[in-house]
XYZ file of C-alpha atoms in Angstrom:
598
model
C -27.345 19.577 14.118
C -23.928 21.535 13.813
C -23.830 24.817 15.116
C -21.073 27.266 14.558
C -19.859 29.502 17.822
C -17.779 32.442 15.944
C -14.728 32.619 17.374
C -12.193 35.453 15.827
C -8.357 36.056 16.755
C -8.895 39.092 19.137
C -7.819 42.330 18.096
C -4.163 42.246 20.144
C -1.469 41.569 17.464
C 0.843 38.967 17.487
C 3.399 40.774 16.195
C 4.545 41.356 12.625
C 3.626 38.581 9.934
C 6.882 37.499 10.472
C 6.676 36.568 13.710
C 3.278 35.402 14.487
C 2.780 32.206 15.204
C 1.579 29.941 12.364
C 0.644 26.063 12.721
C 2.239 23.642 10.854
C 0.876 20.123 10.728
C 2.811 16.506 8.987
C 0.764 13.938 7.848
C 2.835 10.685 8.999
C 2.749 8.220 5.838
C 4.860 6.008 3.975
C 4.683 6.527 -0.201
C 2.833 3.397 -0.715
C -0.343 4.101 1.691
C -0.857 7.363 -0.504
C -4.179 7.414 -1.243
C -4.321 7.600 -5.162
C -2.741 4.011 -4.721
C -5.416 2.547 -2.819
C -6.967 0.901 -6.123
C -3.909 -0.979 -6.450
C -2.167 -1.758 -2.573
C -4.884 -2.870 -0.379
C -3.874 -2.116 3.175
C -3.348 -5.853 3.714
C 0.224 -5.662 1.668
C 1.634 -2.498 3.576
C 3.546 -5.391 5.838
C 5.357 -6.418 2.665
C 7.134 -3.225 1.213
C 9.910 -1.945 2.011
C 9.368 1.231 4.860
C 11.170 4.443 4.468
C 9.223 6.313 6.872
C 11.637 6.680 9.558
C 14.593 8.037 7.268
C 12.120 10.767 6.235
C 10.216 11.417 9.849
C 14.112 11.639 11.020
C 15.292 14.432 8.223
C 11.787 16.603 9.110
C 12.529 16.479 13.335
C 16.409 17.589 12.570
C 14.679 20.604 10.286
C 12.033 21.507 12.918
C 14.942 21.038 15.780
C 17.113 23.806 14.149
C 14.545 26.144 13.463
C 13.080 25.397 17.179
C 9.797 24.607 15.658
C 7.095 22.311 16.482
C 4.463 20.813 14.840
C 1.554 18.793 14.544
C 1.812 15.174 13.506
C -1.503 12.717 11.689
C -0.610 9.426 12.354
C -2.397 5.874 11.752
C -3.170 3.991 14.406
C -1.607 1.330 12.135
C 1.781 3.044 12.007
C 1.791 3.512 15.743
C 1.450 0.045 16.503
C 4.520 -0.962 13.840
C 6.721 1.982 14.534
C 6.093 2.704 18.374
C 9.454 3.856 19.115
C 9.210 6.510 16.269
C 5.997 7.573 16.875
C 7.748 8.171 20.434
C 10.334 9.294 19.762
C 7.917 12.767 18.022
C 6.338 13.184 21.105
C 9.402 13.134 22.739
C 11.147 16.133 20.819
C 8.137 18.243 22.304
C 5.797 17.880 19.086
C 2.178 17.083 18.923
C 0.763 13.917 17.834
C -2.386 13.635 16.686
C -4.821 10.737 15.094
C -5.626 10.090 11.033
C -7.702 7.160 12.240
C -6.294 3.194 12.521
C -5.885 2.576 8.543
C -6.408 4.486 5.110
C -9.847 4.098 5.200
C -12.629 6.732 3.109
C -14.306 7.293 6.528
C -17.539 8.476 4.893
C -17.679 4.814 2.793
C -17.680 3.354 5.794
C -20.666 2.376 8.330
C -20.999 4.061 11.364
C -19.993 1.719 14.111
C -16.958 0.726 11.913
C -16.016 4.657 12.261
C -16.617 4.640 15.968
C -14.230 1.699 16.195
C -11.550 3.397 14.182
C -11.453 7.142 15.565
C -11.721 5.481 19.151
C -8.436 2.241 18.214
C -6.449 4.760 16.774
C -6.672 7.496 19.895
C -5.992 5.139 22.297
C -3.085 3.046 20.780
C -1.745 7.055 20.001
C -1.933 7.885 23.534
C -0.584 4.612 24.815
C 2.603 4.770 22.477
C 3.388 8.607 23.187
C 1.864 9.199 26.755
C -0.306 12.362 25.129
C -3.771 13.545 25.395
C -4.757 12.808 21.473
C -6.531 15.815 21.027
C -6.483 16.279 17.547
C -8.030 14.618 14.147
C -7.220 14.500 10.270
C -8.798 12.286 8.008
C -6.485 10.186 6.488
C -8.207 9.862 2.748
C -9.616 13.252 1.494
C -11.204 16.616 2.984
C -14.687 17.041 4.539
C -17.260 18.269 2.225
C -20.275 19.457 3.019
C -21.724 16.254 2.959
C -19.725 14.939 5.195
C -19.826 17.752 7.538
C -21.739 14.771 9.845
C -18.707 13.212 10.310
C -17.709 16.134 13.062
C -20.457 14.829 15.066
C -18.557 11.476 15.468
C -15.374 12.893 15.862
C -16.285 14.896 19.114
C -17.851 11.737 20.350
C -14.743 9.990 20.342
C -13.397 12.314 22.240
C -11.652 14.575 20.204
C -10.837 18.257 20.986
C -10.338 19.782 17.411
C -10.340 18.136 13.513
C -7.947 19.394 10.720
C -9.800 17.587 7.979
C -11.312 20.914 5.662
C -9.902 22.620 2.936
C -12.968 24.604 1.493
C -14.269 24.780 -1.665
C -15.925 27.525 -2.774
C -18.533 25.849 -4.865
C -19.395 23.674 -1.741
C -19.557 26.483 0.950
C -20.042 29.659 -0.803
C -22.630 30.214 1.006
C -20.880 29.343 4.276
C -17.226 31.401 3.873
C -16.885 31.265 7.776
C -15.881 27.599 7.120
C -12.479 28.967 5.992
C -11.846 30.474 9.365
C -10.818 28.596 12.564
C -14.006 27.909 14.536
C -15.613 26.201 17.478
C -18.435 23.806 16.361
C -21.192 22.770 18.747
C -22.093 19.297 18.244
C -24.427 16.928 20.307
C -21.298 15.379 22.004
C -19.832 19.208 22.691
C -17.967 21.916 21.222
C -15.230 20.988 18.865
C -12.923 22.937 17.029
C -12.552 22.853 13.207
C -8.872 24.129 11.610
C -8.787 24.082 8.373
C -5.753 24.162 6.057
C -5.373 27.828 4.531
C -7.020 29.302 1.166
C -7.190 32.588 -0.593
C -9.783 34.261 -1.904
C -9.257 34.675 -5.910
C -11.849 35.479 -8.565
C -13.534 31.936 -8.973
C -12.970 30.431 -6.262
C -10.804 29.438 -2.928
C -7.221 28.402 -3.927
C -5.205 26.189 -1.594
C -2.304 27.740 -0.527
C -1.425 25.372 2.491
C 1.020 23.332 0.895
C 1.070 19.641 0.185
C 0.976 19.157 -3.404
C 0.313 22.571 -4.021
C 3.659 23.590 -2.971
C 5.599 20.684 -5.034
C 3.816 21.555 -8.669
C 3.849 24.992 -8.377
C 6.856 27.970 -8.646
C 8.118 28.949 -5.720
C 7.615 32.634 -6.447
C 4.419 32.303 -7.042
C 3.570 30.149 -4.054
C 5.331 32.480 -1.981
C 3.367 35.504 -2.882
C 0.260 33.864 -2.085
C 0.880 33.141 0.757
C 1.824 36.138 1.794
C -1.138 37.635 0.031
C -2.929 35.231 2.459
C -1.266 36.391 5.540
C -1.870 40.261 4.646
C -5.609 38.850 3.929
C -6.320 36.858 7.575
C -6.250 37.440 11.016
C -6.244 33.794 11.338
C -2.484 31.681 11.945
C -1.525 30.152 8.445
C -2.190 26.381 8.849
C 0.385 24.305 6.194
C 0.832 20.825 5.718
C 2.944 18.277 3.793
C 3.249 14.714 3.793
C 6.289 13.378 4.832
C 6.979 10.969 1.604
C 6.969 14.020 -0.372
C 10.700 14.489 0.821
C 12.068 11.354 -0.477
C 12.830 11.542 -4.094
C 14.675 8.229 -3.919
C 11.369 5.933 -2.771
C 10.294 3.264 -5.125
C 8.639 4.151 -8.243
C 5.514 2.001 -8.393
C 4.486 1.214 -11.835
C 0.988 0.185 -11.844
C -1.379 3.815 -12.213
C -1.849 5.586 -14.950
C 0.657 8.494 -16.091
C -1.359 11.499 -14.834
C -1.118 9.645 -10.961
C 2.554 8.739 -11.681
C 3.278 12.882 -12.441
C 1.248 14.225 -10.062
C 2.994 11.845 -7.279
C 6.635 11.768 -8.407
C 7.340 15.354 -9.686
C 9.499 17.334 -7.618
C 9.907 14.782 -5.030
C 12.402 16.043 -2.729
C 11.673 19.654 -3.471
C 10.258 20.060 0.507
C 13.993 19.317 1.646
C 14.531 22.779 0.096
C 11.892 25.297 0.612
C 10.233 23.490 4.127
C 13.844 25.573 5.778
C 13.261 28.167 3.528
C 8.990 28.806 5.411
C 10.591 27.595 8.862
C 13.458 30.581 8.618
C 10.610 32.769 7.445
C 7.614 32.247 9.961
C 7.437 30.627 13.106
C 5.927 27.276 13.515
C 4.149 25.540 15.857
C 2.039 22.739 16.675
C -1.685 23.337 17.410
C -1.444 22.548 21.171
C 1.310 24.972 21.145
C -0.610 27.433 19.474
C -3.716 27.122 21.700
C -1.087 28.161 24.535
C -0.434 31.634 22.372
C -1.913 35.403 23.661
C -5.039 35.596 21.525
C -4.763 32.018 20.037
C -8.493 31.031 18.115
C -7.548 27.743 19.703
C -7.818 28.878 22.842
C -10.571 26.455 23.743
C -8.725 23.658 23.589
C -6.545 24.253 26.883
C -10.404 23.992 28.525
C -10.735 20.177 28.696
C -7.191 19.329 29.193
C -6.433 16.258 31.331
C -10.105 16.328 32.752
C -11.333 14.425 34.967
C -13.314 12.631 32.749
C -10.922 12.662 29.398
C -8.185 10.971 31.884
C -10.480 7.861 32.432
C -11.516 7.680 28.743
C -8.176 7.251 27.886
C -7.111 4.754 30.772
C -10.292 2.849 30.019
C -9.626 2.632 26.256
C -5.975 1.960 27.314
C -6.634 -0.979 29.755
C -8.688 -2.701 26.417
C -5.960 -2.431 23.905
C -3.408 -3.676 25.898
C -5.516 -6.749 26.905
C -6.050 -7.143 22.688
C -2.080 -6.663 22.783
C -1.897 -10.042 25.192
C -5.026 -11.650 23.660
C -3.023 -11.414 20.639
C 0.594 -12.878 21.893
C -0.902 -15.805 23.743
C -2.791 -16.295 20.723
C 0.224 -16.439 18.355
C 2.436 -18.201 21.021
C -0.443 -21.563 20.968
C -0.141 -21.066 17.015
C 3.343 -21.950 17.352
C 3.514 -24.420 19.759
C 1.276 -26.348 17.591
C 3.282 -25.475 14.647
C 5.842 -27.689 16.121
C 3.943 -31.069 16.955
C 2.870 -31.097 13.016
C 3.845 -33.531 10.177
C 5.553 -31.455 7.250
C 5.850 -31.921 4.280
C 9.044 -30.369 2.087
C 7.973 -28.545 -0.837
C 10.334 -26.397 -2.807
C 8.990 -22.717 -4.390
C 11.025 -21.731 -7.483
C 10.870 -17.981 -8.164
C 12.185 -17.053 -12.159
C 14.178 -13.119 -11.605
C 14.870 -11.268 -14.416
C 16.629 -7.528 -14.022
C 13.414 -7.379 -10.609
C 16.372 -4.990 -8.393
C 13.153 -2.832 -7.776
C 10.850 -5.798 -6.932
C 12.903 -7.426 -4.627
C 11.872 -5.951 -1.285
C 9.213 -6.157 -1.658
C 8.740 -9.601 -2.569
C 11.564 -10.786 0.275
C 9.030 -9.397 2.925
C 5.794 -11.271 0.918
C 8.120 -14.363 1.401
C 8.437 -14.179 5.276
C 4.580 -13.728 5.829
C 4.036 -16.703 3.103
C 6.483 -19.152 4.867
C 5.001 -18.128 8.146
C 1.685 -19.282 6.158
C 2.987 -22.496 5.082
C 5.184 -23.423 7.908
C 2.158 -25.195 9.624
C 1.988 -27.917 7.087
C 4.976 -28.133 4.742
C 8.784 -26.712 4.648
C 9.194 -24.720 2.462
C 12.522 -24.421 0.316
C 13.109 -21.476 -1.822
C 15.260 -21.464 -5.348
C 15.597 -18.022 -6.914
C 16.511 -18.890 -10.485
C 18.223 -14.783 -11.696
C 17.927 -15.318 -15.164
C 20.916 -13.241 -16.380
C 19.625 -10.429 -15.116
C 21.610 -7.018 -15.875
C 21.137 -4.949 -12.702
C 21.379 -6.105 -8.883
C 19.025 -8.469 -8.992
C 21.397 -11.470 -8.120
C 23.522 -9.240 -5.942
C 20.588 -8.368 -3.555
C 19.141 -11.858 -3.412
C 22.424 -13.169 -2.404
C 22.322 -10.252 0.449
C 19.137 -10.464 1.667
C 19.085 -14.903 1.870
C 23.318 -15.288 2.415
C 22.391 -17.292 6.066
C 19.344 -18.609 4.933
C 19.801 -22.357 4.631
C 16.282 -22.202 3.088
C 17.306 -20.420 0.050
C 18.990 -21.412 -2.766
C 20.182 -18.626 -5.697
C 21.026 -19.661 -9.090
C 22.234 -18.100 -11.820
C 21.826 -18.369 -15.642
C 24.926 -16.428 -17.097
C 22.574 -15.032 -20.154
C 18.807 -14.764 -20.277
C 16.992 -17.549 -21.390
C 13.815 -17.057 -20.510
C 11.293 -17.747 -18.154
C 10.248 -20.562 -18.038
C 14.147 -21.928 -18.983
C 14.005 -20.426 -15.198
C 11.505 -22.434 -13.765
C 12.976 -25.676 -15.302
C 16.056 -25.164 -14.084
C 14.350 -24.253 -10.925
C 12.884 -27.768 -10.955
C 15.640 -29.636 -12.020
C 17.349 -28.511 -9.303
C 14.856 -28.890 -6.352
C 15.035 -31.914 -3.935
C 11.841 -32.213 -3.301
C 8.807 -34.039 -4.887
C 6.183 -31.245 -4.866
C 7.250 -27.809 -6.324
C 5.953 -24.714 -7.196
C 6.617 -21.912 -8.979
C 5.367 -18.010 -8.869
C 5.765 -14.662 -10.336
C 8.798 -12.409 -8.704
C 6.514 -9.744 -9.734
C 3.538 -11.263 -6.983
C 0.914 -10.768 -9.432
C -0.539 -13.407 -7.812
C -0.658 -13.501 -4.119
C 1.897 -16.401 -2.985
C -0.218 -16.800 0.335
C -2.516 -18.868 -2.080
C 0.084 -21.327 -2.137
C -1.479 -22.609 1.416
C -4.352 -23.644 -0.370
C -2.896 -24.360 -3.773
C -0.817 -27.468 -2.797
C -3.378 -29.237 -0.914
C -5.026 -29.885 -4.225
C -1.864 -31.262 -5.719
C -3.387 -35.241 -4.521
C -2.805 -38.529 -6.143
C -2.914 -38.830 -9.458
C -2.684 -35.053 -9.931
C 0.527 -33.698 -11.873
C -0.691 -29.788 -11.994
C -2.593 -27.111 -9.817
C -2.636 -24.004 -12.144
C -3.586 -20.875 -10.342
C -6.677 -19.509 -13.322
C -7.677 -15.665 -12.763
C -9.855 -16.538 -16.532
C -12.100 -18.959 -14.638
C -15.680 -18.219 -14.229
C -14.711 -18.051 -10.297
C -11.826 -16.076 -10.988
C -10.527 -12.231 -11.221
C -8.568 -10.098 -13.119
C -7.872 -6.593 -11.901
C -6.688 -3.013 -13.134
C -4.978 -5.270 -16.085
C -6.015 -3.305 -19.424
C -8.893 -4.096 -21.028
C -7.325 -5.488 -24.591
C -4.512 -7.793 -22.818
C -7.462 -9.473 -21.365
C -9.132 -9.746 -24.591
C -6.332 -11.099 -26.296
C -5.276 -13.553 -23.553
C -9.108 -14.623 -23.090
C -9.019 -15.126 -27.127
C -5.685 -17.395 -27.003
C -7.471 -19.775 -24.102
C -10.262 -20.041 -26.286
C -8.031 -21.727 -28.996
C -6.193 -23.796 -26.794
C -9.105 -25.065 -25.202
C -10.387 -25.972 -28.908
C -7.661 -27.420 -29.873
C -6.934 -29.695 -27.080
C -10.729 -30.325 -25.894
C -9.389 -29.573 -22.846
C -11.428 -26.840 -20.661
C -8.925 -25.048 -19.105
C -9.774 -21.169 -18.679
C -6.251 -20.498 -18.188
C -2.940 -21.546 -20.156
C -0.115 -19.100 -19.842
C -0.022 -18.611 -15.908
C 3.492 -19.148 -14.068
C 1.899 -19.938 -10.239
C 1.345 -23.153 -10.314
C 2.463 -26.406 -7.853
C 3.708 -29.572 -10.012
C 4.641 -33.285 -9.201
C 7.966 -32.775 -9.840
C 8.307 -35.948 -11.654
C 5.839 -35.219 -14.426
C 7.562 -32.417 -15.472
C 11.036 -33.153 -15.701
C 9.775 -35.977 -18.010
C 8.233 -33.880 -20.637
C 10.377 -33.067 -23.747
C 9.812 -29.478 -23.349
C 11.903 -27.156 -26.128
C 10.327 -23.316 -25.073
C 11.961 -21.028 -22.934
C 10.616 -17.862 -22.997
C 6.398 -17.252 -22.120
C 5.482 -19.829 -23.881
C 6.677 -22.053 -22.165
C 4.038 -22.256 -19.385
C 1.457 -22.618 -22.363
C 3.330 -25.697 -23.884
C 3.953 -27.244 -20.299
C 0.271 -27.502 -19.944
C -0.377 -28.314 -23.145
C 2.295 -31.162 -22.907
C 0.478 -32.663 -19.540
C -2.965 -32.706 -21.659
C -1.273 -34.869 -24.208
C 0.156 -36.998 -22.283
C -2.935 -37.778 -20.174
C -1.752 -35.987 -17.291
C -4.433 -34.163 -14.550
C -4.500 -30.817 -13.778
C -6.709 -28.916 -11.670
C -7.558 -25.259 -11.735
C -7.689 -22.826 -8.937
C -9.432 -19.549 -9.034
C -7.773 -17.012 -8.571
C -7.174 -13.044 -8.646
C -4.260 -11.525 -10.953
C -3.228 -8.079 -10.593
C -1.214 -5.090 -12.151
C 2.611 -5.731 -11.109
C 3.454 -2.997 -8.821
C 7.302 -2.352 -9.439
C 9.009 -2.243 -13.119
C 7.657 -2.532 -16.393
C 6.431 -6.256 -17.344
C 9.175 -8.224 -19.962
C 6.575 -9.649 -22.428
C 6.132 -7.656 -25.621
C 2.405 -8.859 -26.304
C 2.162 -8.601 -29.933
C 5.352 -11.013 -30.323
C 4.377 -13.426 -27.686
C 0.962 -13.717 -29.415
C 2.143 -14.072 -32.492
C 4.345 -16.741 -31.227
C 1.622 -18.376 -28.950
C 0.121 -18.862 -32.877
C 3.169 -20.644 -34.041
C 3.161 -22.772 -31.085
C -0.385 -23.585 -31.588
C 0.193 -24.653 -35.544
C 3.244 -27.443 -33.854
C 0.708 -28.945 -31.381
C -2.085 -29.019 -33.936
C 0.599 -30.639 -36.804
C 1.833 -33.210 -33.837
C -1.730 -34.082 -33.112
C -2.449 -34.561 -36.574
C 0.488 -36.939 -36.712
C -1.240 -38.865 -33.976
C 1.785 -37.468 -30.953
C -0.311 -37.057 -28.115
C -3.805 -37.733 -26.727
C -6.316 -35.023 -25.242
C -8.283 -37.791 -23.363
C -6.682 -36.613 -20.181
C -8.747 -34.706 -17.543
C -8.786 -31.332 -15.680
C -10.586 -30.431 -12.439
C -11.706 -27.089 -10.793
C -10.907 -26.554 -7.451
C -14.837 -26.951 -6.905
C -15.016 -30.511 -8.431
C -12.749 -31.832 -6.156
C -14.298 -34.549 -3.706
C -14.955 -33.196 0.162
């Protein structure tokens, strides 16, 4: 049971509103762990883009450094343990760090134990990496409700001193207003604080004034006079936020949510480079720590507990078992490699068809490391980029990014010519007998390649990666293109009496010599469909392997639907006509990853 110990600013001013102290806290996160994109990024493909989180942690420490301000930063666990030295290097320009938990997580989704284990990682790799007492906790995905209000219970019994994880609602604590003020909350594990981010009273409801989004969508004017409606209001210090992404207006535009998500997120980007100088001129900042050292601070309590005793073991303990995970870990990897090198590979080439991808291709350079990494094991993998007269910096990048990679091969058609003219000329031009070719888009996940080619066995010419088979999945794709593409299976698979759930998809591993023999005449996306098509003709085996297809994160996709299908029509009248002229056989066969032998 909660229990709320009132705890009001005392009586002795600060000083005028503009210069009391006011607390400023920075949620530490990169733009593509924002939490409107979780349907689309799961937080196992944060490793592959492209980070721009120190550029924009760097410009916010020069603007708190000239205004002498400090703050209080949220940081993952997760980001810790990839960016120590700029977690660091916070700590060391005298700010506070503080924890948002180990990952992106809804905490309240999640079991109990499983939030145990990830308010307890992420305090003690934060207090490993910057040498602080973590004393502080934000969640990382949403505000506390009332609902969740339980969730304060296990924060204290991590260990925290105070959470920063409520903006009130009216409608959910109307009844409870004295949730809008700085507080100390007695839980079963002790007291802990509760500061939550700043609203105004208005007729309806509680408006956030803190910042964040807030700040970006709105007039200045207008945000500025509430909050200084809000400061004449309160005796409590103004408690603003922003997230650091919110200053980059150059970061990668990803493509995949809807257009309400895509305006909320991108408009006025950049705009906290202006007016965060403009608040920091205005009031004076500081972290919460710092604040809790101020006459008449409501965050007083938390200089109580400091470096206690007991709080001092707690963190060495927790300390001593992440860094043995740390060297569990390493030793781990290091046998991985060693046996890396006493196996038999084989060379398989991976031909990847560009066309105008400049956005894409960060991103899908660092999917590349973690999938050769993947394959490296069992087979050597070669890559062939194959730009397909692309009109941006497609080519130039690729050249960049793979000029001393021996491993890499760019080619170059001088006009477009379509995709699968890419993936040909990808083939032609690999050395190898097994090839494969995927999407520069990763609509598929490439790491599926590990278990794609060991179904390429004798007497196989095709594994086809099939997100329509019954073990398959297709996600946050619209409803209709699924409908269509579902409906054009259905007539090839009529046609040919050949059940194959999927025609059209370019991830797929070939024996090289099967396709190069095939008189093949389309270019563009129908090619893939009359490749396949082609193999089931000419008796040829091909086995299916379920598999998930997603949204493309970065650009706009280069097949105009109606016109392909209408063309997928046209290509299905010339193989009925040459089947009718007795030109091919459907007696061949096709396998499921699940019918293979054991």
């Amino acid at each position: 049971m909660l229990q709320v110990v009132n705890n009001p600013m005392t009586n002795q001013s600060l000083g005028h509103a503009d210069q009391t102290q006011h607390v400023l806290t920075v949620n530490v996160e990169d733009y593509f762990q924002v939490g409107v994109f979780r349907k689309f990024i799961s937080m196992d493909k944060w490793t592959r883009f492209d980070s721009r989180l120190e550029a924009n942690l760097n410009q916010v420490l020069e603007m708190l450094e000239q205004h002498q301000s400090t703050a209080t930063f949220f940081v993952l666990g997760w980001t810790a343990e990839r960016h120590p030295e700029l977690i660091r290097r916070i700590a060391d320009a005298g700010h506070e760090v503080a924890s948002r938990g180990h990952l992106h997580h809804r905490l309240d989704r999640l079991p109990r134990q499983q939030i145990r284990e990830e308010l307890l990682r992420s305090r003690s790799i934060l207090s490993e990496v910057t040498g602080q007492e973590i004393r502080g906790f934000r969640l990382a995905d949403g505000w506390l409700s009332k609902a969740t209000l339980w969730m304060l219970e296990e924060i204290a019994d991590a260990g925290y001193q105070y959470d920063s994880s409520l903006m009130p609602k009216q409608a959910d604590f109307a009844s409870e207003p004295e949730w809008r003020k700085i507080q100390t909350v007695q839980t079963a594990s002790g007291p802990l604080i509760e500061v939550p981010l700043t609203t105004l009273p208005v007729p309806g409801g509680w408006l956030p004034v803190a910042g964040g989004n807030y700040q970006r969508q709105l007039p200045d004017f207008l945000m500025k006079r509430l909050v200084e409606r809000a400061l004449a209001a309160e005796n409590d210090p103004f408690v603003m936020y922003f997230q650091v992404w919110e200053l980059d207006e150059e970061q990668p535009r990803l493509s995949m949510a809807d257009r309400l998500t895509r305006l909320r997120h991108y408009r006025k980007l950049g705009k906290y480079r202006r007016i965060l100088p403009e608040y920091l001129k205005k009031y004076s900042f500081c972290s919460v720590k710092d604040h809790a050292a101020s006459v008449g601070s409501p965050l007083a309590d938390l200089t109580v507990r400091d470096s206690s005793p007991a709080s001092l073991i707690h963190r060495s303990t927790q300390s001593e078992v992440h860094s043995a995970q740390v060297s569990q870990l390493a030793e781990e990897n290091k046998t991985a490699v060693d046996l890396q090198k006493t196996n038999i590979t084989t060379p398989v080439s991976i031909v990847i068809p560009c066309f105008n991808e400049e956005t894409s291709v960060g991103y899908l350079s660092n999917t590349l490391t973690t999938v050769r990494q993947k394959l490296a094991a069992n087979w050597q993998p070669q890559i062939i980029f194959v730009d397909d007269g692309s009109r941006d910096r497609t080519c130039e990048l690729l050249n960049q990014m793979f000029a001393d990679d021996d491993a890499v091969q760019v080619l170059r058609h001088d006009v477009n010519q379509g995709v699968s003219a890419a993936i040909l000329t990808g083939i032609n031009h690999a050395n190898t007998d097994i090839v494969c070719s995927m999407d520069c888009d990763c609509s598929y996940d490439p790491h599926e390649l590990d278990q794609m080619l060991p179904l390429l066995t004798e007497g196989v010419s095709m594994v086809t990666a099939s997100p329509y088979h019954k073990d398959g999945l297709v996600r946050n794709v619209p409803g209709w293109r699924l409908f269509l593409s579902r409906g054009l299976s259905a007539i090839y698979v009529r046609l040919l009496k050949q059940n194959l759930a999927t025609w059209t998809s370019c991830f797929r591993v070939y024996r090289r010599q099967h396709i190069v023999e095939l008189p093949l005449k389309e270019k563009g996306f129908l090619g893939t469909a009359e490749l396949a098509a082609s193999l089931v003709m000419n008796k040829r085996k091909i086995v299916e392997y379920p598999t998930t297809l997603e949204v493309r994160l970065f650009g706009l996709s280069k097949m105009k639907t109606i016109r392909v299908i209408c063309q997928h029509l046209g290509l299905l009248y010339r193989i009925a006509t040459r089947r009718m002229k007795g030109q091919g056989s459907s007696n061949s066969t096709s396998q499921t990853q699940h019918d293979l032998p054991t």
